[in-house]
């Protein structure tokens, strides 16, 4: 078999085309199976690079895990080939891209869309566990969408098999992405791979529904403490049923954390919705929430106020503080006045910022390309009382430093005359 580093025909089986993506150890090509005519993705891995970096076990683990798991919501591995210098993995071609990229672009999902993706995720993870495979790196970046808008779990490079467990039946290798990792994984006593995956699924569900991570801090030790204590707050728009599911999944005690079997029996998970698969290329924003979908602001009740504040202390809603990543303030102005102020702010920047979505429920602004792409800001309006509104401003995506400058130099001066009182809080953004 000859190497096909620059395209061409691989072993008379696959006609390699354009490069779809690149990684530290190789690249992924679009390819056509000459035997069936099927379009596939061929992952080309440089043997020398993975040997030098000590990653050969990871590649072997990924191949072993993917061979064991055949499920509609898991990326399928068709074939593995190798030469003296390369490893070729012929895999299912997933055309819809990362779920993470779509949420970053469009915002949080509706509850019905979140439920649909969540069911598919749980079904796939449960099947993996039945085959003795624990993913250990479940995160939005590893969830892809196919041409029908269905979810596909990918990247089993950090997965573990039942045989990897020690004599105590537990796994002992610390791995994964910090914001998604269960607290017991950070410890040195070992952990149950299935329970750790459940925690990661809980983080994913939170992000689907809120558009932000439950645990986030620039200081990893601070974030680690929040994870170990299970310290997070659900936004007010998340339903009580979804809150219960998330809370059970993000239980820092693995012994009392909900299992996948119980999770699939939960009322929220089983609620029926008339949602069908929509081809990704036909409707790329299907199921995503935006401020245009709601004609009126969400009315806050006592439970929402508590979730907005730190425990039962409501001072963050009415007091002052330092300007950080997010801002929340109260105002006596009408929704039309608030929206007009935000739209006027965009207009005053001479095209630097533009309004992408606008309604009585809030306004979304998008700026020019910055250090980390375009800066997107969402300002949501909530009704606290007939004549009092709460405005919550957050960064949807983009550079945090640029967002902080925007808040200090543009946003606050433009809104100061309508602020009844303001406070700052540290948002958790994806």
PDB file of N, CA and C in Angstrom, residues 20-108:
ATOM      1  N   UNK A  20     -10.519  18.189   5.063  1.00  0.00           N
ATOM      2  CA  UNK A  20     -11.632  18.719   5.854  1.00  0.00           C
ATOM      3  C   UNK A  20     -11.161  19.355   7.153  1.00  0.00           C
ATOM      4  N   UNK A  21     -10.032  18.877   7.665  1.00  0.00           N
ATOM      5  CA  UNK A  21      -9.530  19.397   8.929  1.00  0.00           C
ATOM      6  C   UNK A  21      -8.127  18.896   9.203  1.00  0.00           C
ATOM      7  N   UNK A  22      -7.429  19.580  10.091  1.00  0.00           N
ATOM      8  CA  UNK A  22      -6.061  19.210  10.451  1.00  0.00           C
ATOM      9  C   UNK A  22      -5.933  19.138  11.965  1.00  0.00           C
ATOM     10  N   UNK A  23      -5.061  18.257  12.417  1.00  0.00           N
ATOM     11  CA  UNK A  23      -4.795  18.115  13.837  1.00  0.00           C
ATOM     12  C   UNK A  23      -3.305  18.012  14.076  1.00  0.00           C
ATOM     13  N   UNK A  24      -2.934  17.767  15.333  1.00  0.00           N
ATOM     14  CA  UNK A  24      -1.520  17.704  15.685  1.00  0.00           C
ATOM     15  C   UNK A  24      -0.816  16.514  15.044  1.00  0.00           C
ATOM     16  N   UNK A  25      -1.571  15.461  14.742  1.00  0.00           N
ATOM     17  CA  UNK A  25      -0.938  14.236  14.254  1.00  0.00           C
ATOM     18  C   UNK A  25      -1.384  13.834  12.853  1.00  0.00           C
ATOM     19  N   UNK A  26      -2.050  14.707  12.147  1.00  0.00           N
ATOM     20  CA  UNK A  26      -2.475  14.361  10.800  1.00  0.00           C
ATOM     21  C   UNK A  26      -3.624  15.226  10.337  1.00  0.00           C
ATOM     22  N   UNK A  27      -4.376  14.701   9.389  1.00  0.00           N
ATOM     23  CA  UNK A  27      -5.488  15.456   8.816  1.00  0.00           C
ATOM     24  C   UNK A  27      -6.608  14.524   8.400  1.00  0.00           C
ATOM     25  N   UNK A  28      -7.752  15.118   8.112  1.00  0.00           N
ATOM     26  CA  UNK A  28      -8.928  14.358   7.691  1.00  0.00           C
ATOM     27  C   UNK A  28      -9.294  14.787   6.277  1.00  0.00           C
ATOM     28  N   UNK A  29      -9.421  13.794   5.392  1.00  0.00           N
ATOM     29  CA  UNK A  29      -9.772  14.050   3.996  1.00  0.00           C
ATOM     30  C   UNK A  29     -11.222  13.659   3.724  1.00  0.00           C
ATOM     31  N   UNK A  30     -11.853  14.399   2.838  1.00  0.00           N
ATOM     32  CA  UNK A  30     -13.076  13.902   2.209  1.00  0.00           C
ATOM     33  C   UNK A  30     -12.635  12.834   1.220  1.00  0.00           C
ATOM     34  N   UNK A  31     -13.368  11.729   1.142  1.00  0.00           N
ATOM     35  CA  UNK A  31     -12.997  10.652   0.221  1.00  0.00           C
ATOM     36  C   UNK A  31     -14.240   9.944  -0.289  1.00  0.00           C
ATOM     37  N   UNK A  32     -14.060   9.221  -1.399  1.00  0.00           N
ATOM     38  CA  UNK A  32     -15.150   8.428  -1.966  1.00  0.00           C
ATOM     39  C   UNK A  32     -14.727   6.975  -2.002  1.00  0.00           C
ATOM     40  N   UNK A  33     -15.572   6.115  -1.470  1.00  0.00           N
ATOM     41  CA  UNK A  33     -15.327   4.677  -1.502  1.00  0.00           C
ATOM     42  C   UNK A  33     -15.571   4.193  -2.929  1.00  0.00           C
ATOM     43  N   UNK A  34     -14.520   3.757  -3.618  1.00  0.00           N
ATOM     44  CA  UNK A  34     -14.638   3.361  -5.021  1.00  0.00           C
ATOM     45  C   UNK A  34     -15.450   2.086  -5.197  1.00  0.00           C
ATOM     46  N   UNK A  35     -15.619   1.322  -4.132  1.00  0.00           N
ATOM     47  CA  UNK A  35     -16.384   0.077  -4.239  1.00  0.00           C
ATOM     48  C   UNK A  35     -17.879   0.318  -4.141  1.00  0.00           C
ATOM     49  N   UNK A  36     -18.277   1.264  -3.278  1.00  0.00           N
ATOM     50  CA  UNK A  36     -19.711   1.497  -3.064  1.00  0.00           C
ATOM     51  C   UNK A  36     -20.182   2.855  -3.569  1.00  0.00           C
ATOM     52  N   UNK A  37     -19.242   3.763  -3.836  1.00  0.00           N
ATOM     53  CA  UNK A  37     -19.604   5.118  -4.229  1.00  0.00           C
ATOM     54  C   UNK A  37     -19.963   6.003  -3.055  1.00  0.00           C
ATOM     55  N   UNK A  38     -19.860   5.465  -1.838  1.00  0.00           N
ATOM     56  CA  UNK A  38     -20.232   6.203  -0.631  1.00  0.00           C
ATOM     57  C   UNK A  38     -19.184   7.260  -0.280  1.00  0.00           C
ATOM     58  N   UNK A  39     -19.639   8.423   0.163  1.00  0.00           N
ATOM     59  CA  UNK A  39     -18.734   9.462   0.652  1.00  0.00           C
ATOM     60  C   UNK A  39     -18.324   9.135   2.081  1.00  0.00           C
ATOM     61  N   UNK A  40     -17.045   9.258   2.380  1.00  0.00           N
ATOM     62  CA  UNK A  40     -16.533   8.950   3.714  1.00  0.00           C
ATOM     63  C   UNK A  40     -15.523  10.022   4.126  1.00  0.00           C
ATOM     64  N   UNK A  41     -15.109   9.960   5.380  1.00  0.00           N
ATOM     65  CA  UNK A  41     -14.010  10.784   5.875  1.00  0.00           C
ATOM     66  C   UNK A  41     -12.849   9.850   6.179  1.00  0.00           C
ATOM     67  N   UNK A  42     -11.674  10.175   5.698  1.00  0.00           N
ATOM     68  CA  UNK A  42     -10.493   9.352   5.968  1.00  0.00           C
ATOM     69  C   UNK A  42      -9.534  10.145   6.847  1.00  0.00           C
ATOM     70  N   UNK A  43      -9.321   9.633   8.046  1.00  0.00           N
ATOM     71  CA  UNK A  43      -8.399  10.256   8.993  1.00  0.00           C
ATOM     72  C   UNK A  43      -7.007   9.681   8.748  1.00  0.00           C
ATOM     73  N   UNK A  44      -6.058  10.539   8.401  1.00  0.00           N
ATOM     74  CA  UNK A  44      -4.691  10.118   8.105  1.00  0.00           C
ATOM     75  C   UNK A  44      -3.806  10.506   9.284  1.00  0.00           C
ATOM     76  N   UNK A  45      -3.241   9.509   9.951  1.00  0.00           N
ATOM     77  CA  UNK A  45      -2.447   9.742  11.161  1.00  0.00           C
ATOM     78  C   UNK A  45      -0.981   9.445  10.873  1.00  0.00           C
ATOM     79  N   UNK A  46      -0.116  10.356  11.252  1.00  0.00           N
ATOM     80  CA  UNK A  46       1.328  10.198  11.070  1.00  0.00           C
ATOM     81  C   UNK A  46       1.880   9.318  12.196  1.00  0.00           C
ATOM     82  N   UNK A  47       2.354   8.126  11.837  1.00  0.00           N
ATOM     83  CA  UNK A  47       2.859   7.196  12.858  1.00  0.00           C
ATOM     84  C   UNK A  47       4.022   7.790  13.642  1.00  0.00           C
ATOM     85  N   UNK A  48       4.958   8.401  12.927  1.00  0.00           N
ATOM     86  CA  UNK A  48       6.129   8.949  13.600  1.00  0.00           C
ATOM     87  C   UNK A  48       5.763   9.987  14.635  1.00  0.00           C
ATOM     88  N   UNK A  49       4.805  10.848  14.309  1.00  0.00           N
ATOM     89  CA  UNK A  49       4.402  11.914  15.229  1.00  0.00           C
ATOM     90  C   UNK A  49       3.765  11.355  16.488  1.00  0.00           C
ATOM     91  N   UNK A  50       2.911  10.338  16.330  1.00  0.00           N
ATOM     92  CA  UNK A  50       2.244   9.806  17.520  1.00  0.00           C
ATOM     93  C   UNK A  50       3.184   8.966  18.372  1.00  0.00           C
ATOM     94  N   UNK A  51       4.161   8.315  17.739  1.00  0.00           N
ATOM     95  CA  UNK A  51       5.143   7.547  18.518  1.00  0.00           C
ATOM     96  C   UNK A  51       6.017   8.498  19.323  1.00  0.00           C
ATOM     97  N   UNK A  52       6.478   9.567  18.682  1.00  0.00           N
ATOM     98  CA  UNK A  52       7.347  10.537  19.368  1.00  0.00           C
ATOM     99  C   UNK A  52       6.635  11.217  20.529  1.00  0.00           C
ATOM    100  N   UNK A  53       5.332  11.403  20.412  1.00  0.00           N
ATOM    101  CA  UNK A  53       4.580  12.089  21.468  1.00  0.00           C
ATOM    102  C   UNK A  53       3.987  11.127  22.489  1.00  0.00           C
ATOM    103  N   UNK A  54       4.207   9.837  22.293  1.00  0.00           N
ATOM    104  CA  UNK A  54       3.671   8.849  23.226  1.00  0.00           C
ATOM    105  C   UNK A  54       2.172   8.665  23.130  1.00  0.00           C
ATOM    106  N   UNK A  55       1.592   8.963  21.955  1.00  0.00           N
ATOM    107  CA  UNK A  55       0.139   8.903  21.785  1.00  0.00           C
ATOM    108  C   UNK A  55      -0.332   7.645  21.064  1.00  0.00           C
ATOM    109  N   UNK A  56       0.554   6.693  20.822  1.00  0.00           N
ATOM    110  CA  UNK A  56       0.150   5.493  20.098  1.00  0.00           C
ATOM    111  C   UNK A  56      -0.956   4.740  20.828  1.00  0.00           C
ATOM    112  N   UNK A  57      -0.883   4.685  22.147  1.00  0.00           N
ATOM    113  CA  UNK A  57      -1.935   3.998  22.909  1.00  0.00           C
ATOM    114  C   UNK A  57      -3.285   4.674  22.718  1.00  0.00           C
ATOM    115  N   UNK A  58      -3.289   5.991  22.586  1.00  0.00           N
ATOM    116  CA  UNK A  58      -4.544   6.717  22.380  1.00  0.00           C
ATOM    117  C   UNK A  58      -5.175   6.335  21.052  1.00  0.00           C
ATOM    118  N   UNK A  59      -4.351   6.236  20.009  1.00  0.00           N
ATOM    119  CA  UNK A  59      -4.872   5.868  18.694  1.00  0.00           C
ATOM    120  C   UNK A  59      -5.398   4.439  18.719  1.00  0.00           C
ATOM    121  N   UNK A  60      -4.651   3.540  19.338  1.00  0.00           N
ATOM    122  CA  UNK A  60      -5.104   2.148  19.440  1.00  0.00           C
ATOM    123  C   UNK A  60      -6.412   2.060  20.220  1.00  0.00           C
ATOM    124  N   UNK A  61      -6.507   2.875  21.288  1.00  0.00           N
ATOM    125  CA  UNK A  61      -7.718   2.868  22.103  1.00  0.00           C
ATOM    126  C   UNK A  61      -8.909   3.379  21.298  1.00  0.00           C
ATOM    127  N   UNK A  62      -8.688   4.436  20.520  1.00  0.00           N
ATOM    128  CA  UNK A  62      -9.766   4.982  19.691  1.00  0.00           C
ATOM    129  C   UNK A  62     -10.259   3.946  18.690  1.00  0.00           C
ATOM    130  N   UNK A  63      -9.334   3.240  18.055  1.00  0.00           N
ATOM    131  CA  UNK A  63      -9.712   2.225  17.069  1.00  0.00           C
ATOM    132  C   UNK A  63     -10.476   1.093  17.737  1.00  0.00           C
ATOM    133  N   UNK A  64      -9.979   0.628  18.888  1.00  0.00           N
ATOM    134  CA  UNK A  64     -10.643  -0.476  19.598  1.00  0.00           C
ATOM    135  C   UNK A  64     -12.048  -0.090  20.022  1.00  0.00           C
ATOM    136  N   UNK A  65     -12.194   1.119  20.571  1.00  0.00           N
ATOM    137  CA  UNK A  65     -13.502   1.561  21.053  1.00  0.00           C
ATOM    138  C   UNK A  65     -14.492   1.708  19.906  1.00  0.00           C
ATOM    139  N   UNK A  66     -14.065   2.329  18.814  1.00  0.00           N
ATOM    140  CA  UNK A  66     -14.978   2.557  17.697  1.00  0.00           C
ATOM    141  C   UNK A  66     -15.381   1.259  17.013  1.00  0.00           C
ATOM    142  N   UNK A  67     -14.502   0.263  17.034  1.00  0.00           N
ATOM    143  CA  UNK A  67     -14.854  -1.037  16.461  1.00  0.00           C
ATOM    144  C   UNK A  67     -15.911  -1.747  17.298  1.00  0.00           C
ATOM    145  N   UNK A  68     -15.925  -1.457  18.594  1.00  0.00           N
ATOM    146  CA  UNK A  68     -16.870  -2.119  19.495  1.00  0.00           C
ATOM    147  C   UNK A  68     -18.245  -1.473  19.487  1.00  0.00           C
ATOM    148  N   UNK A  69     -18.320  -0.218  19.040  1.00  0.00           N
ATOM    149  CA  UNK A  69     -19.563   0.543  19.169  1.00  0.00           C
ATOM    150  C   UNK A  69     -20.161   0.828  17.794  1.00  0.00           C
ATOM    151  N   UNK A  70     -21.298   0.227  17.509  1.00  0.00           N
ATOM    152  CA  UNK A  70     -22.060   0.518  16.288  1.00  0.00           C
ATOM    153  C   UNK A  70     -23.437   1.001  16.717  1.00  0.00           C
ATOM    154  N   UNK A  71     -23.654   2.293  16.618  1.00  0.00           N
ATOM    155  CA  UNK A  71     -24.894   2.896  17.108  1.00  0.00           C
ATOM    156  C   UNK A  71     -25.246   4.060  16.189  1.00  0.00           C
ATOM    157  N   UNK A  72     -26.541   4.312  15.954  1.00  0.00           N
ATOM    158  CA  UNK A  72     -26.935   5.400  15.047  1.00  0.00           C
ATOM    159  C   UNK A  72     -26.411   6.772  15.438  1.00  0.00           C
ATOM    160  N   UNK A  73     -26.107   6.961  16.733  1.00  0.00           N
ATOM    161  CA  UNK A  73     -25.648   8.271  17.196  1.00  0.00           C
ATOM    162  C   UNK A  73     -24.168   8.282  17.563  1.00  0.00           C
ATOM    163  N   UNK A  74     -23.417   7.347  17.003  1.00  0.00           N
ATOM    164  CA  UNK A  74     -21.964   7.305  17.174  1.00  0.00           C
ATOM    165  C   UNK A  74     -21.328   7.270  15.786  1.00  0.00           C
ATOM    166  N   UNK A  75     -20.302   8.074  15.580  1.00  0.00           N
ATOM    167  CA  UNK A  75     -19.602   8.073  14.297  1.00  0.00           C
ATOM    168  C   UNK A  75     -19.051   6.673  14.038  1.00  0.00           C
ATOM    169  N   UNK A  76     -19.360   6.127  12.879  1.00  0.00           N
ATOM    170  CA  UNK A  76     -18.994   4.738  12.583  1.00  0.00           C
ATOM    171  C   UNK A  76     -17.614   4.651  11.935  1.00  0.00           C
ATOM    172  N   UNK A  77     -16.832   3.681  12.398  1.00  0.00           N
ATOM    173  CA  UNK A  77     -15.529   3.381  11.803  1.00  0.00           C
ATOM    174  C   UNK A  77     -15.718   2.244  10.808  1.00  0.00           C
ATOM    175  N   UNK A  78     -15.433   2.507   9.529  1.00  0.00           N
ATOM    176  CA  UNK A  78     -15.644   1.497   8.500  1.00  0.00           C
ATOM    177  C   UNK A  78     -14.453   0.564   8.341  1.00  0.00           C
ATOM    178  N   UNK A  79     -13.253   1.136   8.366  1.00  0.00           N
ATOM    179  CA  UNK A  79     -12.081   0.345   7.998  1.00  0.00           C
ATOM    180  C   UNK A  79     -10.816   1.007   8.516  1.00  0.00           C
ATOM    181  N   UNK A  80      -9.803   0.194   8.856  1.00  0.00           N
ATOM    182  CA  UNK A  80      -8.506   0.697   9.288  1.00  0.00           C
ATOM    183  C   UNK A  80      -7.429   0.102   8.384  1.00  0.00           C
ATOM    184  N   UNK A  81      -6.579   0.954   7.854  1.00  0.00           N
ATOM    185  CA  UNK A  81      -5.467   0.523   7.009  1.00  0.00           C
ATOM    186  C   UNK A  81      -4.190   1.172   7.529  1.00  0.00           C
ATOM    187  N   UNK A  82      -3.055   0.597   7.177  1.00  0.00           N
ATOM    188  CA  UNK A  82      -1.789   1.146   7.655  1.00  0.00           C
ATOM    189  C   UNK A  82      -0.676   0.889   6.655  1.00  0.00           C
ATOM    190  N   UNK A  83       0.275   1.813   6.640  1.00  0.00           N
ATOM    191  CA  UNK A  83       1.512   1.648   5.884  1.00  0.00           C
ATOM    192  C   UNK A  83       2.658   1.770   6.880  1.00  0.00           C
ATOM    193  N   UNK A  84       3.864   1.841   6.379  1.00  0.00           N
ATOM    194  CA  UNK A  84       5.013   1.961   7.264  1.00  0.00           C
ATOM    195  C   UNK A  84       4.997   3.280   8.026  1.00  0.00           C
ATOM    196  N   UNK A  85       4.427   4.319   7.429  1.00  0.00           N
ATOM    197  CA  UNK A  85       4.489   5.647   8.052  1.00  0.00           C
ATOM    198  C   UNK A  85       3.137   6.244   8.421  1.00  0.00           C
ATOM    199  N   UNK A  86       2.041   5.655   7.958  1.00  0.00           N
ATOM    200  CA  UNK A  86       0.721   6.250   8.159  1.00  0.00           C
ATOM    201  C   UNK A  86      -0.296   5.213   8.638  1.00  0.00           C
ATOM    202  N   UNK A  87      -1.309   5.725   9.361  1.00  0.00           N
ATOM    203  CA  UNK A  87      -2.493   4.935   9.710  1.00  0.00           C
ATOM    204  C   UNK A  87      -3.687   5.641   9.085  1.00  0.00           C
ATOM    205  N   UNK A  88      -4.552   4.889   8.429  1.00  0.00           N
ATOM    206  CA  UNK A  88      -5.724   5.456   7.756  1.00  0.00           C
ATOM    207  C   UNK A  88      -6.993   4.899   8.386  1.00  0.00           C
ATOM    208  N   UNK A  89      -7.854   5.788   8.842  1.00  0.00           N
ATOM    209  CA  UNK A  89      -9.140   5.382   9.409  1.00  0.00           C
ATOM    210  C   UNK A  89     -10.250   5.889   8.492  1.00  0.00           C
ATOM    211  N   UNK A  90     -10.941   4.974   7.829  1.00  0.00           N
ATOM    212  CA  UNK A  90     -12.084   5.341   6.990  1.00  0.00           C
ATOM    213  C   UNK A  90     -13.315   5.383   7.878  1.00  0.00           C
ATOM    214  N   UNK A  91     -13.925   6.566   7.987  1.00  0.00           N
ATOM    215  CA  UNK A  91     -15.006   6.777   8.939  1.00  0.00           C
ATOM    216  C   UNK A  91     -16.227   7.385   8.264  1.00  0.00           C
ATOM    217  N   UNK A  92     -17.327   7.333   8.987  1.00  0.00           N
ATOM    218  CA  UNK A  92     -18.558   7.964   8.529  1.00  0.00           C
ATOM    219  C   UNK A  92     -18.331   9.464   8.329  1.00  0.00           C
ATOM    220  N   UNK A  93     -18.795   9.986   7.215  1.00  0.00           N
ATOM    221  CA  UNK A  93     -18.697  11.417   6.944  1.00  0.00           C
ATOM    222  C   UNK A  93     -19.886  12.128   7.584  1.00  0.00           C
ATOM    223  N   UNK A  94     -19.606  13.008   8.537  1.00  0.00           N
ATOM    224  CA  UNK A  94     -20.658  13.742   9.246  1.00  0.00           C
ATOM    225  C   UNK A  94     -20.638  15.177   8.732  1.00  0.00           C
ATOM    226  N   UNK A  95     -21.703  15.568   8.040  1.00  0.00           N
ATOM    227  CA  UNK A  95     -21.694  16.804   7.268  1.00  0.00           C
ATOM    228  C   UNK A  95     -22.130  18.046   8.042  1.00  0.00           C
ATOM    229  N   UNK A  96     -22.775  17.883   9.187  1.00  0.00           N
ATOM    230  CA  UNK A  96     -23.388  19.034   9.851  1.00  0.00           C
ATOM    231  C   UNK A  96     -22.479  19.860  10.728  1.00  0.00           C
ATOM    232  N   UNK A  97     -21.246  19.404  10.979  1.00  0.00           N
ATOM    233  CA  UNK A  97     -20.322  20.161  11.816  1.00  0.00           C
ATOM    234  C   UNK A  97     -20.527  19.914  13.299  1.00  0.00           C
ATOM    235  N   UNK A  98     -19.804  20.683  14.127  1.00  0.00           N
ATOM    236  CA  UNK A  98     -19.875  20.528  15.578  1.00  0.00           C
ATOM    237  C   UNK A  98     -21.119  21.204  16.138  1.00  0.00           C
ATOM    238  N   UNK A  99     -21.726  20.555  17.122  1.00  0.00           N
ATOM    239  CA  UNK A  99     -22.839  21.178  17.834  1.00  0.00           C
ATOM    240  C   UNK A  99     -22.349  22.421  18.567  1.00  0.00           C
ATOM    241  N   UNK A 100     -21.116  22.379  19.054  1.00  0.00           N
ATOM    242  CA  UNK A 100     -20.525  23.521  19.758  1.00  0.00           C
ATOM    243  C   UNK A 100     -20.490  24.762  18.868  1.00  0.00           C
ATOM    244  N   UNK A 101     -20.079  24.573  17.612  1.00  0.00           N
ATOM    245  CA  UNK A 101     -19.979  25.714  16.700  1.00  0.00           C
ATOM    246  C   UNK A 101     -21.341  26.336  16.456  1.00  0.00           C
ATOM    247  N   UNK A 102     -22.364  25.508  16.386  1.00  0.00           N
ATOM    248  CA  UNK A 102     -23.693  26.049  16.113  1.00  0.00           C
ATOM    249  C   UNK A 102     -24.241  26.811  17.315  1.00  0.00           C
ATOM    250  N   UNK A 103     -23.989  26.299  18.516  1.00  0.00           N
ATOM    251  CA  UNK A 103     -24.443  27.013  19.709  1.00  0.00           C
ATOM    252  C   UNK A 103     -23.674  28.327  19.862  1.00  0.00           C
ATOM    253  N   UNK A 104     -22.372  28.304  19.589  1.00  0.00           N
ATOM    254  CA  UNK A 104     -21.572  29.526  19.678  1.00  0.00           C
ATOM    255  C   UNK A 104     -22.088  30.583  18.722  1.00  0.00           C
ATOM    256  N   UNK A 105     -22.579  30.141  17.580  1.00  0.00           N
ATOM    257  CA  UNK A 105     -23.047  31.077  16.565  1.00  0.00           C
ATOM    258  C   UNK A 105     -24.458  31.575  16.846  1.00  0.00           C
ATOM    259  N   UNK A 106     -25.326  30.695  17.326  1.00  0.00           N
ATOM    260  CA  UNK A 106     -26.750  31.034  17.392  1.00  0.00           C
ATOM    261  C   UNK A 106     -27.297  31.189  18.804  1.00  0.00           C
ATOM    262  N   UNK A 107     -26.585  30.726  19.826  1.00  0.00           N
ATOM    263  CA  UNK A 107     -27.106  30.823  21.184  1.00  0.00           C
ATOM    264  C   UNK A 107     -27.659  29.505  21.681  1.00  0.00           C
ATOM    265  N   UNK A 108     -28.359  29.542  22.809  1.00  0.00           N
ATOM    266  CA  UNK A 108     -28.865  28.317  23.424  1.00  0.00           C
ATOM    267  C   UNK A 108     -29.978  27.689  22.590  1.00  0.00           C
TER     268      UNK A 108
END
